[in-house]
Short mmCIF file of C-alpha atoms and ligand atoms in Angstrom, two decimals:
data_model
loop_
_atom_site.label_atom_id
_atom_site.label_comp_id
_atom_site.label_asym_id
_atom_site.label_seq_id
_atom_site.Cartn_x
_atom_site.Cartn_y
_atom_site.Cartn_z
CA MET I 1 72.68 118.34 -139.21
CA ASN I 2 71.75 117.74 -135.62
CA GLN I 3 75.36 117.91 -134.62
CA LEU I 4 75.80 121.19 -136.42
CA LEU I 5 72.82 122.71 -134.65
CA CYS I 6 74.14 121.42 -131.36
CA CYS I 7 77.50 123.04 -132.02
CA ALA I 8 75.86 126.26 -133.00
CA LEU I 9 73.84 126.27 -129.79
CA VAL I 10 76.89 125.58 -127.67
CA PHE I 11 78.69 128.39 -129.46
CA LEU I 12 75.76 130.71 -128.91
CA ASP I 13 75.68 129.73 -125.28
CA ILE I 14 79.38 130.48 -124.91
CA SER I 15 79.14 133.83 -126.66
CA ILE I 16 76.22 134.87 -124.47
CA LYS I 17 78.25 133.92 -121.42
CA TRP I 18 81.14 135.92 -122.83
CA THR I 19 79.20 139.08 -123.24
CA THR I 20 77.19 138.91 -120.05
CA GLN I 21 79.90 137.61 -117.79
CA GLU I 22 81.07 140.26 -115.37
CA THR I 23 84.42 139.15 -114.16
CA PHE I 24 86.38 141.09 -111.67
CA PRO I 25 88.97 142.30 -112.30
CA PRO I 26 87.84 142.76 -115.92
CA LYS I 27 89.83 140.65 -118.38
CA TYR I 28 91.04 140.78 -121.95
CA LEU I 29 92.27 138.18 -124.38
CA HIS I 30 96.00 138.09 -125.04
CA TYR I 31 98.01 135.76 -127.28
CA ASP I 32 100.98 134.42 -125.38
CA PRO I 33 103.80 133.63 -127.85
CA GLU I 34 105.66 131.50 -125.30
CA THR I 35 102.91 128.93 -124.89
CA SER I 36 101.10 129.75 -128.18
CA ARG I 37 97.90 130.09 -126.20
CA GLN I 38 95.25 132.76 -125.81
CA LEU I 39 95.36 133.92 -122.21
CA MET I 40 92.80 135.84 -120.18
CA CYS I 41 94.79 138.70 -118.70
CA ASP I 42 93.53 141.17 -116.08
CA LYS I 43 92.96 144.67 -117.39
CA CYS I 44 94.75 147.53 -115.64
CA PRO I 45 92.81 149.48 -113.00
CA PRO I 46 92.14 153.25 -113.09
CA GLY I 47 95.24 155.24 -112.17
CA THR I 48 97.64 152.90 -113.95
CA SER I 49 98.86 151.98 -117.41
CA LEU I 50 99.77 148.59 -118.81
CA LYS I 51 103.44 147.67 -118.57
CA GLN I 52 103.46 143.93 -119.39
CA HIS I 53 100.77 141.55 -120.57
CA CYS I 54 100.19 138.54 -118.39
CA THR I 55 101.91 135.23 -119.13
CA ALA I 56 100.97 131.69 -118.15
CA ARG I 57 102.99 132.23 -114.97
CA ARG I 58 102.49 135.89 -114.16
CA LYS I 59 99.68 138.37 -113.85
CA THR I 60 99.42 141.60 -115.88
CA VAL I 61 101.88 144.26 -114.76
CA CYS I 62 100.42 147.76 -114.41
CA ALA I 63 102.32 150.88 -113.37
CA PRO I 64 100.93 154.01 -111.71
CA CYS I 65 100.32 157.00 -113.98
CA PRO I 66 102.96 159.76 -113.68
CA SER I 67 101.85 163.09 -112.23
CA HIS I 68 99.56 165.17 -114.49
CA TYR I 69 98.37 161.96 -116.16
CA TYR I 70 95.34 159.82 -115.39
CA THR I 71 93.20 156.86 -116.43
CA ASP I 72 89.66 156.67 -115.13
CA ARG I 73 88.60 153.14 -116.10
CA TRP I 74 89.79 149.58 -116.42
CA HIS I 75 91.74 149.42 -119.67
CA THR I 76 94.56 147.85 -121.66
CA SER I 77 96.41 150.96 -122.82
CA ASP I 78 100.12 151.40 -122.23
CA GLU I 79 99.68 155.14 -121.80
CA CYS I 80 97.85 157.34 -119.32
CA LEU I 81 95.91 160.39 -120.53
CA TYR I 82 97.18 163.92 -120.02
CA CYS I 83 95.04 165.96 -117.64
CA THR I 84 93.32 169.08 -119.01
CA PRO I 85 96.11 171.59 -118.44
CA VAL I 86 94.23 174.84 -117.71
CA CYS I 87 90.68 175.85 -117.05
CA LYS I 88 89.02 178.44 -119.28
CA GLU I 89 88.60 182.09 -118.44
CA LEU I 90 86.24 182.64 -115.48
CA GLN I 91 86.46 178.98 -114.55
CA TYR I 92 87.91 177.57 -111.39
CA VAL I 93 89.34 174.14 -110.70
CA LYS I 94 86.53 172.20 -109.09
CA GLN I 95 88.62 169.08 -108.70
CA GLU I 96 92.35 168.82 -109.28
CA CYS I 97 93.64 166.11 -111.52
CA ASN I 98 94.93 162.99 -109.83
CA ARG I 99 95.85 159.55 -111.16
CA THR I 100 92.25 158.43 -111.49
CA HIS I 101 90.44 161.64 -112.40
CA ASN I 102 90.90 164.35 -114.97
CA ARG I 103 90.84 167.95 -113.77
CA VAL I 104 87.28 169.24 -113.48
CA CYS I 105 86.72 172.90 -114.36
CA GLU I 106 83.58 174.78 -113.55
CA CYS I 107 82.33 178.27 -114.30
CA GLU I 108 82.41 180.70 -111.39
CA GLU I 109 79.30 181.06 -109.30
CA GLY I 110 76.44 182.55 -111.29
CA ARG I 111 77.84 181.63 -114.69
CA TYR I 112 77.28 178.77 -117.10
CA LEU I 113 79.31 177.46 -120.03
CA GLU I 114 78.18 178.31 -123.53
CA LEU I 115 80.52 177.71 -126.43
CA GLU I 116 83.86 178.78 -124.99
CA PHE I 117 82.61 181.18 -122.41
CA CYS I 118 81.27 181.23 -118.92
CA LEU I 119 78.26 183.46 -119.39
CA LYS I 120 76.41 185.18 -116.61
CA HIS I 121 73.14 183.79 -115.34
CA ARG I 122 71.15 186.87 -114.70
CA SER I 123 67.70 187.51 -113.59
CA CYS I 124 66.17 190.25 -115.65
CA PRO I 125 68.63 193.12 -115.52
CA PRO I 126 67.43 196.70 -115.57
CA GLY I 127 66.74 198.34 -118.88
CA PHE I 128 64.88 197.00 -121.82
CA GLY I 129 65.70 194.26 -124.21
CA VAL I 130 68.93 192.93 -122.83
CA LEU I 131 67.90 189.82 -121.06
CA HIS I 132 70.62 187.29 -120.83
CA ALA I 133 74.30 187.54 -121.57
CA ASP I 134 72.88 186.42 -124.85
CA VAL I 135 71.37 188.16 -127.83
CA THR I 136 68.26 190.28 -127.70
CA LEU I 137 65.33 189.78 -130.04
CA CYS I 138 66.56 192.70 -132.16
CA GLU I 139 70.09 191.37 -132.35
CA GLU I 140 68.77 187.94 -133.20
CA ALA I 141 66.61 189.29 -135.99
CA PHE I 142 69.46 191.41 -137.26
CA PHE I 143 72.07 188.64 -137.10
CA ARG I 144 69.72 186.29 -138.93
CA PHE I 145 68.94 188.98 -141.45
CA ALA I 146 72.60 189.28 -142.29
CA VAL I 147 72.65 185.89 -143.94
CA PRO I 148 73.45 185.92 -147.63
CA THR I 149 71.06 184.25 -150.07
CA LYS I 150 73.92 182.63 -151.91
CA PHE I 151 76.62 181.06 -149.84
CA THR I 152 80.00 181.40 -151.41
CA PRO I 153 82.13 178.67 -149.92
CA ASN I 154 84.27 181.13 -148.04
CA TRP I 155 81.47 183.41 -146.86
CA LEU I 156 82.14 182.81 -143.20
CA SER I 157 85.85 183.51 -143.58
CA VAL I 158 85.15 186.74 -145.45
CA LEU I 159 82.89 187.78 -142.61
CA VAL I 160 85.45 186.83 -139.95
CA ASP I 161 88.14 188.78 -141.78
CA ASN I 162 86.03 191.90 -142.06
CA LEU I 163 84.32 192.17 -138.72
CA PRO I 164 85.96 194.87 -136.62
CA GLY I 165 87.23 194.35 -133.09
CA THR I 166 88.45 191.15 -131.52
CA ARG I 167 88.59 188.46 -134.12
CA VAL I 168 86.71 185.20 -133.66
CA ASN I 169 89.45 182.58 -133.58
CA ALA I 170 89.82 179.93 -136.25
CA GLU I 171 89.01 177.12 -133.84
CA SER I 172 85.62 178.61 -132.99
CA VAL I 173 84.90 179.23 -136.66
CA GLU I 174 85.65 175.60 -137.44
CA ARG I 175 83.40 174.46 -134.64
CA ILE I 176 80.57 176.66 -135.89
CA LYS I 177 81.02 175.19 -139.38
CA ARG I 178 80.94 171.66 -138.03
CA ARG I 179 77.95 172.08 -135.78
CA HIS I 180 75.63 174.37 -137.70
CA SER I 181 73.93 174.46 -141.04
CA PRO I 182 75.06 177.18 -143.48
CA GLN I 183 71.86 179.09 -142.63
CA GLU I 184 72.77 179.07 -138.95
CA GLN I 185 76.48 179.76 -139.25
CA THR I 186 76.29 183.52 -139.76
CA PHE I 187 74.02 183.90 -136.75
CA GLN I 188 76.30 181.83 -134.56
CA LEU I 189 79.38 183.70 -135.73
CA LEU I 190 77.85 187.13 -135.12
CA LYS I 191 76.61 186.00 -131.74
CA LEU I 192 80.09 184.94 -130.72
CA TRP I 193 81.62 188.08 -132.19
CA LYS I 194 79.16 190.23 -130.26
CA HIS I 195 79.96 188.41 -127.08
CA GLN I 196 83.68 189.02 -127.56
CA ASN I 197 83.26 192.68 -128.40
CA LYS I 198 80.28 193.85 -126.43
CA ASP I 199 82.29 195.85 -123.94
CA GLN I 200 84.22 197.79 -126.53
CA ASP I 201 83.22 201.33 -127.39
CA MET I 202 83.41 200.49 -131.05
CA PHE I 203 80.69 197.91 -130.63
CA LYS I 204 78.43 200.24 -128.69
CA LYS I 205 78.75 202.86 -131.39
CA ILE I 206 77.96 200.41 -134.13
CA PHE I 207 74.99 199.11 -132.27
CA GLN I 208 73.40 202.35 -131.14
CA ASP I 209 70.74 201.73 -133.74
CA ILE I 210 70.01 198.35 -132.29
CA ASP I 211 68.90 200.27 -129.22
CA LEU I 212 66.31 202.08 -131.31
CA CYS I 213 65.07 198.69 -132.40
CA GLU I 214 64.88 197.50 -128.78
CA ASN I 215 62.89 200.62 -127.98
CA SER I 216 60.39 199.79 -130.68
CA VAL I 217 60.04 196.19 -129.53
CA GLN I 218 59.49 197.46 -126.04
CA ARG I 219 56.79 199.84 -127.29
CA HIS I 220 55.04 196.93 -128.98
CA ILE I 221 55.10 194.39 -126.19
CA GLY I 222 56.29 196.17 -123.05
CA HIS I 223 52.74 196.91 -121.93
CA ILE I 224 51.63 193.29 -122.09
CA ASN I 225 50.88 191.92 -118.65
CA LEU I 226 50.05 188.23 -118.73
CA THR I 227 49.00 185.91 -115.93
CA PHE I 228 50.92 182.74 -115.18
CA GLU I 229 48.31 180.66 -117.05
CA GLN I 230 48.51 182.88 -120.09
CA LEU I 231 52.30 182.79 -120.16
CA ARG I 232 52.11 179.03 -119.85
CA THR I 233 49.70 178.79 -122.77
CA LEU I 234 51.96 181.00 -124.85
CA MET I 235 55.02 178.89 -124.02
CA GLU I 236 53.11 175.66 -124.70
CA SER I 237 52.23 176.93 -128.16
CA LEU I 238 55.85 177.35 -129.15
CA PRO I 239 57.19 174.34 -131.05
CA GLY I 240 60.03 172.09 -129.89
CA LYS I 241 61.25 171.74 -126.33
CA LYS I 242 59.07 173.52 -123.82
CA VAL I 243 60.05 176.08 -121.24
CA THR I 244 59.24 174.50 -117.89
CA THR I 245 56.63 175.75 -115.45
CA GLU I 246 59.45 176.38 -112.97
CA ASP I 247 61.12 178.69 -115.48
CA ILE I 248 57.86 180.56 -115.94
CA GLU I 249 57.39 180.88 -112.20
CA LYS I 250 60.95 182.13 -111.77
CA THR I 251 60.55 184.62 -114.58
CA LEU I 252 57.33 185.94 -113.07
CA LYS I 253 59.16 186.52 -109.79
CA ALA I 254 62.43 187.91 -111.14
CA CYS I 255 61.28 190.00 -114.07
CA LYS I 256 59.06 192.98 -114.49
CA SER I 257 55.90 192.25 -116.44
CA SER I 258 57.31 194.22 -119.37
CA GLU I 259 60.29 191.87 -119.59
CA GLN I 260 58.64 188.52 -119.01
CA ILE I 261 57.69 187.58 -122.55
CA LEU I 262 61.10 188.50 -123.95
CA LYS I 263 62.85 186.61 -121.20
CA LEU I 264 60.75 183.48 -121.78
CA LEU I 265 61.22 183.66 -125.55
CA SER I 266 64.94 183.89 -125.00
CA LEU I 267 64.83 180.86 -122.68
CA TRP I 268 62.87 178.96 -125.33
CA ARG I 269 65.42 179.77 -128.01
CA ILE I 270 68.35 178.70 -125.84
CA LYS I 271 66.54 175.50 -124.90
CA ASN I 272 65.92 174.74 -128.55
CA GLY I 273 69.50 175.15 -129.71
CA ASP I 274 69.09 178.66 -131.09
CA GLN I 275 65.93 178.12 -133.07
CA ASP I 276 64.64 181.22 -134.82
CA THR I 277 62.47 182.96 -132.21
CA LEU I 278 60.36 184.84 -134.74
CA LYS I 279 59.51 181.64 -136.59
CA GLY I 280 58.66 179.98 -133.30
CA LEU I 281 56.45 182.88 -132.36
CA MET I 282 54.62 182.80 -135.69
CA HIS I 283 53.96 179.12 -135.15
CA ALA I 284 52.66 179.86 -131.66
CA LEU I 285 50.33 182.60 -132.88
CA LYS I 286 48.59 180.19 -135.24
CA HIS I 287 47.96 177.80 -132.39
CA LEU I 288 46.90 180.42 -129.90
CA LYS I 289 43.73 180.97 -131.89
CA THR I 290 42.26 177.82 -130.37
CA TYR I 291 42.72 179.20 -126.87
CA HIS I 292 40.87 182.26 -125.75
CA PHE I 293 44.00 184.30 -125.72
CA PRO I 294 43.65 188.07 -125.31
CA LYS I 295 43.37 189.49 -128.80
CA THR I 296 45.28 192.64 -127.95
CA VAL I 297 48.23 190.48 -126.97
CA THR I 298 48.31 188.43 -130.16
CA GLN I 299 48.01 191.63 -132.14
CA SER I 300 50.94 193.18 -130.32
CA LEU I 301 53.02 190.09 -130.92
CA LYS I 302 52.12 190.13 -134.60
CA LYS I 303 53.11 193.77 -134.84
CA THR I 304 56.45 192.99 -133.24
CA ILE I 305 57.13 190.20 -135.71
CA ARG I 306 56.17 192.44 -138.62
CA PHE I 307 58.42 195.16 -137.30
CA LEU I 308 61.37 192.82 -136.96
CA HIS I 309 60.83 191.53 -140.49
CA SER I 310 60.34 194.98 -141.87
CA PHE I 311 62.10 197.51 -143.97
CA THR I 312 63.38 199.07 -140.77
CA MET I 313 65.56 196.05 -140.35
CA TYR I 314 66.68 196.29 -143.92
CA ARG I 315 67.78 199.86 -143.37
CA LEU I 316 69.54 198.89 -140.21
CA TYR I 317 71.28 196.16 -142.09
CA GLN I 318 72.43 198.51 -144.79
CA LYS I 319 73.59 201.15 -142.41
CA LEU I 320 75.38 198.97 -139.92
CA PHE I 321 76.40 195.84 -141.58
CA LEU I 322 77.73 197.18 -144.83
CA GLU I 323 79.50 200.02 -143.07
CA MET I 324 80.86 197.64 -140.56
CA ILE I 325 82.32 195.04 -142.81
CA GLY I 326 83.05 197.26 -145.77
CA SER I 327 83.00 196.71 -149.46
CA GLN I 328 83.95 193.04 -149.32
CA VAL I 329 80.39 191.91 -149.04
CA GLN I 330 78.58 194.74 -150.78
CA SER I 331 77.38 192.29 -153.36
CA VAL I 332 75.77 190.04 -150.81
CA LYS I 333 72.01 190.06 -151.08
CA ILE I 334 69.94 189.70 -148.01
CA SER I 335 67.64 186.83 -147.41
CA CYS I 336 64.29 188.46 -146.79
CA LEU I 337 64.02 190.90 -149.65
C1 NAG U 401 91.06 161.75 -107.01
O1 NAG U 401 90.05 162.73 -107.17
C2 NAG U 401 88.75 162.22 -106.97
C3 NAG U 401 87.79 163.34 -107.24
O2 NAG U 401 88.21 164.17 -108.26
C4 NAG U 401 88.57 161.64 -105.60
O3 NAG U 401 87.26 161.08 -105.48
C5 NAG U 401 89.62 160.58 -105.36
O4 NAG U 401 89.53 160.11 -104.05
C6 NAG U 401 91.01 161.12 -105.63
N1 NAG U 401 91.97 160.07 -105.50
C7 NAG U 401 93.09 160.21 -104.83
C8 NAG U 401 94.00 159.03 -104.81
O5 NAG U 401 93.36 161.25 -104.25
C1 NAG U 402 49.72 192.95 -114.03
O1 NAG U 402 48.49 192.32 -113.71
C2 NAG U 402 48.38 191.94 -112.33
C3 NAG U 402 47.04 191.24 -112.16
O2 NAG U 402 46.70 190.47 -113.25
C4 NAG U 402 48.48 193.17 -111.44
O3 NAG U 402 48.43 192.77 -110.09
C5 NAG U 402 49.78 193.89 -111.73
O4 NAG U 402 49.83 195.08 -110.99
C6 NAG U 402 49.91 194.21 -113.22
N1 NAG U 402 51.20 194.77 -113.46
C7 NAG U 402 51.38 195.81 -114.25
C8 NAG U 402 52.79 196.32 -114.37
O5 NAG U 402 50.49 196.34 -114.87
#
């Protein structure tokens, strides 16, 4: 019994040494058929691939990676990895590929990567509503509205097939399916579709009515002029990840007072992985009661939410969406009514 325990302890001791030991160069265990022994071979360094395992007489043989191939760590693979061949649209090569590093692509100055695209970072641009190279509150409400109550298994494909303009590619559709819940998928798809088609005349024509919606939102909240502290309280009341004080300060500097709330709400949504802004705002309004928040402001926000949930949106949906994607989805019921 004692002996067994002793053995177990020795074994434990060895295994701890094994896992904590930091040998250099790093090693791996290899069975040598010649001597029928387990050998400790050196791993291959970055920039090379394994050519021959070590033997009792010879060290591991590693060969340099060919051009356009790399390895970036110590490893035991007999192949190098192929460097990312091309950067995406609007990206530049930040660092070329060499034997030890993959090619690094980065969005051009003033842009950041979202999904497949380098989107523009913009301070508040002129005009109402459009805040980011993102979706506006109206578009968000509308895109979320366009979610069917019953998901037929191929709903997303039907939508992809019927949306006019540049088609969202199958790869992106698959990614949306993988990453988002069925509830979210329509929103993500429409967002991507809008991004791909926003400069086409067809899209502008379809979305003229969205502009009317933006006008209404602007009428409801454009007059609100909050102090830094008030904006901070509002942002703190939103659930999930918080917009930072720096973001609030920047927004106060870069945006007109009429654009600040919308800009911050949009930042909050992006920060929270496309959470529903209206739901977030409703949550915030409940919590704002405990602060002495200007009543006129909470009322304006409530009116905006009501408007975006309203029959107006339903009409917009009918007019645009059904016209846009045709009879294929006529039978689809909408979620809110
Ligand atoms: C490979 O590129 C990296 C940066 O991408 C650099 O630090 C490194 O020195 C380069 N190696 C060679 C051999 O040029
Ligand atoms: C907003 O309020 C601040 C003071 O709280 C004032 O200085 C500023 O002129 C106001 N802006 C607008 C557009 O009303």
